[in-house]
Amino acid sequence: MNNKATININDNTHDIDIITGSEKEVALDISKLRSDANLITLDAGFKNTGSCQSAITFLDGEKGILRYRGYSIEELAEKADFLEVAYLLIFGELPTQDQLNKLSDDIKERAIIDEDLRIILNSFPKSAHPMGILSSLTSGLVAFDPSAVDIDDEEDMYDAILNLLAKIPVLVAWVYRRRKGLPLEYGDTSLGYVENLAKMMFQRPNKEYIQNKTVVSALNKLLILHADHEQNCSTSTVRIVGSSHAGLFASISAGISALWGRLHGGANQAVIEMLEAIDSDGGDTKKYMLKAKDKTDPFRLMGFGHRVYKNFDPRAKIIKVAADEVLKDLGINDPILDIAKGLEKEALEDKYFVDRKLYPNVDFYSGIIYKALDIPAEMFTVMFALGRLPGWVAHWREMRIRKEPIGRPRQVYIGQTHRLFSDIKSR
Ligand code: SDX
């Protein structure tokens, strides 16, 4: 492979460096294009543009491959626990038992939240969307830990990262319980990370909480499957906000807001709302398939399609199997799952979807499991955010350690050229 490309424009020739990644991805390094050739590039939505070089996650959209630090998502979802995967994404290697024990102990040390934050939470109207609350409270954490703003050394960074890994699950549980009108309680430091999350969310104030292995296993798998996905919209947001040297909490709060969008993480809530609408409409999936293909209709088949995957999203395959297992273990028969499977089958045989390589993505089946765990649809994207937290943190840390420049894209100006001010009387 050459390591140079040449462009010829207005009879001038310019060399452009070619770089090749460890998985043989090839890129044109245009970092000198403006200084050498007074040119910029334009790529709405960054469909063809790499923002950085990263060693965290690899995706192959054509082959439906997803790996965290080289480990396949299939192996991690089957064999790892979420805290192990968090360590892997953030620090680059699977932890030894001692390293995992230290991470777990350090998290437990930080898992208490200032009571004033509880007051802020309780000041939100009950109708407030949980993602708006979580984003606000995550940013609000800095009020109780101002040292997390200017992070200049590894020790400060470790402390800020651990504070988030420790406090976000508590905030997720409290946001869930506030919506249910339940008291905001802590869990139990004798429990593992996911077991503790389940207890904080689901314990009833008037009876002993009995762990449900199916619930813990399903949550563990879902959190792992959502943990990272390279330069998606919310992760790119975390990186660009962090590149201004805004603190870690502010950067993650921005990522939560980006994830909320229904074209991104908010799709898991939109999928269930769509499936329930189809169910109450007599289960007529064909009608909704036609709507999805009708360009005059804003309706899209939520949970379908992906910017990178032009094959099955490997996470969707795993979640689909898990949904069957969880509903069977919990003795739940949810007609929504059958509607989802019917839609998938129709879409995979439909020319419109096949031609555009539109397959189910991570959001298509995940809500069916959350619903079976008695998690309301408005909380689905909050669960996605908790899963994605280690991925966001890993990318923020990588960007800061590599001292990447502040993100500041160029543009092509298409507005008015220079003109003189006119007095209001003459307008
Ligand atoms: C996530 O990036 C990530 O990695 C994200 C994520 C992660 O882990 O971080 O994987 C999580 O966000 C998953 C995606 C969740 N969103 C949805 O399920 C919403 C529904 N999907 C679409 O809105 C859409 O597929 C996107 C936003 C996911 C991707 O959009 P693109 O890449 O910009 O593609 P596009 O909008 O240009 O669509 C290409 C064509 C268009 O038709 P034509 O103009 O070519 O005729 O496909 C059509 C679109 O109209 N199309 C759909 C469709 N998705 C795309 N038509 C109907 N239903 C859909 N869902």
PDB file of C-alpha atoms and ligand atoms in Angstrom, residues 47 229 232-233 262-265 267 292 295 300-307 310 313 315 352-353 356 358 361-363 384 388, ligand 1:
ATOM      1  CA  LYS A  47     -20.156   9.787   7.210  1.00  0.00           C
ATOM      2  CA  HIS A 229     -19.293   1.790  20.074  1.00  0.00           C
ATOM      3  CA  ASN A 232     -20.977   7.340  17.733  1.00  0.00           C
ATOM      4  CA  CYS A 233     -22.799  10.642  18.204  1.00  0.00           C
ATOM      5  CA  ARG A 262     -34.485   9.410  19.215  1.00  0.00           C
ATOM      6  CA  LEU A 263     -32.158   8.771  16.252  1.00  0.00           C
ATOM      7  CA  HIS A 264     -29.490   7.644  18.746  1.00  0.00           C
ATOM      8  CA  GLY A 265     -29.956   6.127  22.204  1.00  0.00           C
ATOM      9  CA  ALA A 267     -34.484   4.940  19.848  1.00  0.00           C
ATOM     10  CA  ALA A 292     -41.680   3.434   6.969  1.00  0.00           C
ATOM     11  CA  LYS A 295     -41.089   9.327   1.885  1.00  0.00           C
ATOM     12  CA  ARG A 300     -39.314   5.474  10.491  1.00  0.00           C
ATOM     13  CA  LEU A 301     -39.015   1.879  11.642  1.00  0.00           C
ATOM     14  CA  MET A 302     -37.329   2.659  14.949  1.00  0.00           C
ATOM     15  CA  GLY A 303     -34.585   0.234  15.936  1.00  0.00           C
ATOM     16  CA  PHE A 304     -33.749  -0.382  12.267  1.00  0.00           C
ATOM     17  CA  GLY A 305     -30.826   0.926  10.265  1.00  0.00           C
ATOM     18  CA  HIS A 306     -27.384   2.068  11.342  1.00  0.00           C
ATOM     19  CA  ARG A 307     -24.722   4.495  10.179  1.00  0.00           C
ATOM     20  CA  LYS A 310     -24.753  -2.606   6.816  1.00  0.00           C
ATOM     21  CA  ASP A 313     -25.790  -5.385  14.465  1.00  0.00           C
ATOM     22  CA  ARG A 315     -25.553  -6.749  19.644  1.00  0.00           C
ATOM     23  CA  TYR A 352     -36.656  -1.276   0.386  1.00  0.00           C
ATOM     24  CA  PHE A 353     -34.888  -2.492   3.536  1.00  0.00           C
ATOM     25  CA  ARG A 356     -30.643   0.029   1.928  1.00  0.00           C
ATOM     26  CA  LEU A 358     -31.365  -1.783   7.019  1.00  0.00           C
ATOM     27  CA  ASN A 361     -29.830  -2.427  15.623  1.00  0.00           C
ATOM     28  CA  VAL A 362     -29.019  -2.569  19.330  1.00  0.00           C
ATOM     29  CA  ASP A 363     -32.202  -0.683  20.216  1.00  0.00           C
ATOM     30  CA  PHE A 384     -28.234   2.771  27.833  1.00  0.00           C
ATOM     31  CA  ARG A 388     -22.142   3.519  27.816  1.00  0.00           C
TER      32      ARG A 388
HETATM   33  C1  SDX B   1     -27.752   3.895  17.951  1.00  0.00           C
HETATM   34  O1  SDX B   1     -23.570   5.273  15.737  1.00  0.00           O
HETATM   35  C2  SDX B   1     -23.736   4.355  16.577  1.00  0.00           C
HETATM   36  O2  SDX B   1     -22.897   3.493  16.762  1.00  0.00           O
HETATM   37  C3  SDX B   1     -25.037   4.439  17.381  1.00  0.00           C
HETATM   38  C4  SDX B   1     -25.342   3.258  18.301  1.00  0.00           C
HETATM   39  C5  SDX B   1     -24.369   3.182  19.479  1.00  0.00           C
HETATM   40  O3  SDX B   1     -24.184   2.077  20.012  1.00  0.00           O
HETATM   41  O4  SDX B   1     -23.887   4.264  19.907  1.00  0.00           O
HETATM   42  O5  SDX B   1     -25.268   2.040  17.566  1.00  0.00           O
HETATM   43  C6  SDX B   1     -26.733   3.390  18.916  1.00  0.00           C
HETATM   44  O6  SDX B   1     -27.972   5.072  17.874  1.00  0.00           O
HETATM   45  C7  SDX B   1     -28.433   2.924  17.034  1.00  0.00           C
HETATM   46  C8  SDX B   1     -29.406   3.613  16.015  1.00  0.00           C
HETATM   47  C9  SDX B   1     -30.704   3.897  16.718  1.00  0.00           C
HETATM   48  N1  SDX B   1     -31.603   4.744  15.868  1.00  0.00           N
HETATM   49  C10 SDX B   1     -32.695   4.219  15.301  1.00  0.00           C
HETATM   50  O7  SDX B   1     -33.038   3.035  15.389  1.00  0.00           O
HETATM   51  C11 SDX B   1     -33.549   5.250  14.562  1.00  0.00           C
HETATM   52  C12 SDX B   1     -33.993   4.688  13.206  1.00  0.00           C
HETATM   53  N2  SDX B   1     -32.848   4.612  12.315  1.00  0.00           N
HETATM   54  C13 SDX B   1     -32.577   5.694  11.439  1.00  0.00           C
HETATM   55  O8  SDX B   1     -33.012   6.948  11.849  1.00  0.00           O
HETATM   56  C14 SDX B   1     -31.225   5.631  10.740  1.00  0.00           C
HETATM   57  O9  SDX B   1     -31.076   4.347  10.280  1.00  0.00           O
HETATM   58  C15 SDX B   1     -29.973   6.029  11.524  1.00  0.00           C
HETATM   59  C16 SDX B   1     -30.113   7.382  12.143  1.00  0.00           C
HETATM   60  C17 SDX B   1     -29.684   5.028  12.595  1.00  0.00           C
HETATM   61  C18 SDX B   1     -28.799   6.042  10.548  1.00  0.00           C
HETATM   62  O10 SDX B   1     -29.058   7.056   9.643  1.00  0.00           O
HETATM   63  P1  SDX B   1     -28.037   7.384   8.434  1.00  0.00           P
HETATM   64  O11 SDX B   1     -26.821   6.537   8.518  1.00  0.00           O
HETATM   65  O12 SDX B   1     -27.862   8.864   8.392  1.00  0.00           O
HETATM   66  O13 SDX B   1     -28.838   6.861   7.171  1.00  0.00           O
HETATM   67  P2  SDX B   1     -29.875   7.707   6.353  1.00  0.00           P
HETATM   68  O14 SDX B   1     -30.797   8.428   7.306  1.00  0.00           O
HETATM   69  O15 SDX B   1     -29.132   8.505   5.343  1.00  0.00           O
HETATM   70  O16 SDX B   1     -30.737   6.539   5.647  1.00  0.00           O
HETATM   71  C19 SDX B   1     -30.313   5.969   4.426  1.00  0.00           C
HETATM   72  C20 SDX B   1     -31.611   5.525   3.737  1.00  0.00           C
HETATM   73  C21 SDX B   1     -32.635   6.667   3.579  1.00  0.00           C
HETATM   74  O17 SDX B   1     -33.456   6.374   2.476  1.00  0.00           O
HETATM   75  P3  SDX B   1     -33.079   7.018   0.986  1.00  0.00           P
HETATM   76  O18 SDX B   1     -32.952   8.528   1.220  1.00  0.00           O
HETATM   77  O19 SDX B   1     -31.772   6.374   0.608  1.00  0.00           O
HETATM   78  O20 SDX B   1     -34.245   6.625   0.135  1.00  0.00           O
HETATM   79  O21 SDX B   1     -32.272   4.533   4.551  1.00  0.00           O
HETATM   80  C22 SDX B   1     -33.535   5.047   4.979  1.00  0.00           C
HETATM   81  C23 SDX B   1     -33.478   6.549   4.825  1.00  0.00           C
HETATM   82  O22 SDX B   1     -34.779   7.113   4.649  1.00  0.00           O
HETATM   83  N3  SDX B   1     -33.688   4.649   6.388  1.00  0.00           N
HETATM   84  C24 SDX B   1     -34.833   4.225   6.937  1.00  0.00           C
HETATM   85  C25 SDX B   1     -34.508   3.903   8.261  1.00  0.00           C
HETATM   86  N4  SDX B   1     -33.204   4.151   8.484  1.00  0.00           N
HETATM   87  C26 SDX B   1     -32.709   4.617   7.311  1.00  0.00           C
HETATM   88  N5  SDX B   1     -36.093   4.093   6.434  1.00  0.00           N
HETATM   89  C27 SDX B   1     -37.037   3.631   7.307  1.00  0.00           C
HETATM   90  N6  SDX B   1     -36.785   3.273   8.612  1.00  0.00           N
HETATM   91  C28 SDX B   1     -35.538   3.417   9.103  1.00  0.00           C
HETATM   92  N7  SDX B   1     -35.291   3.092  10.399  1.00  0.00           N
END
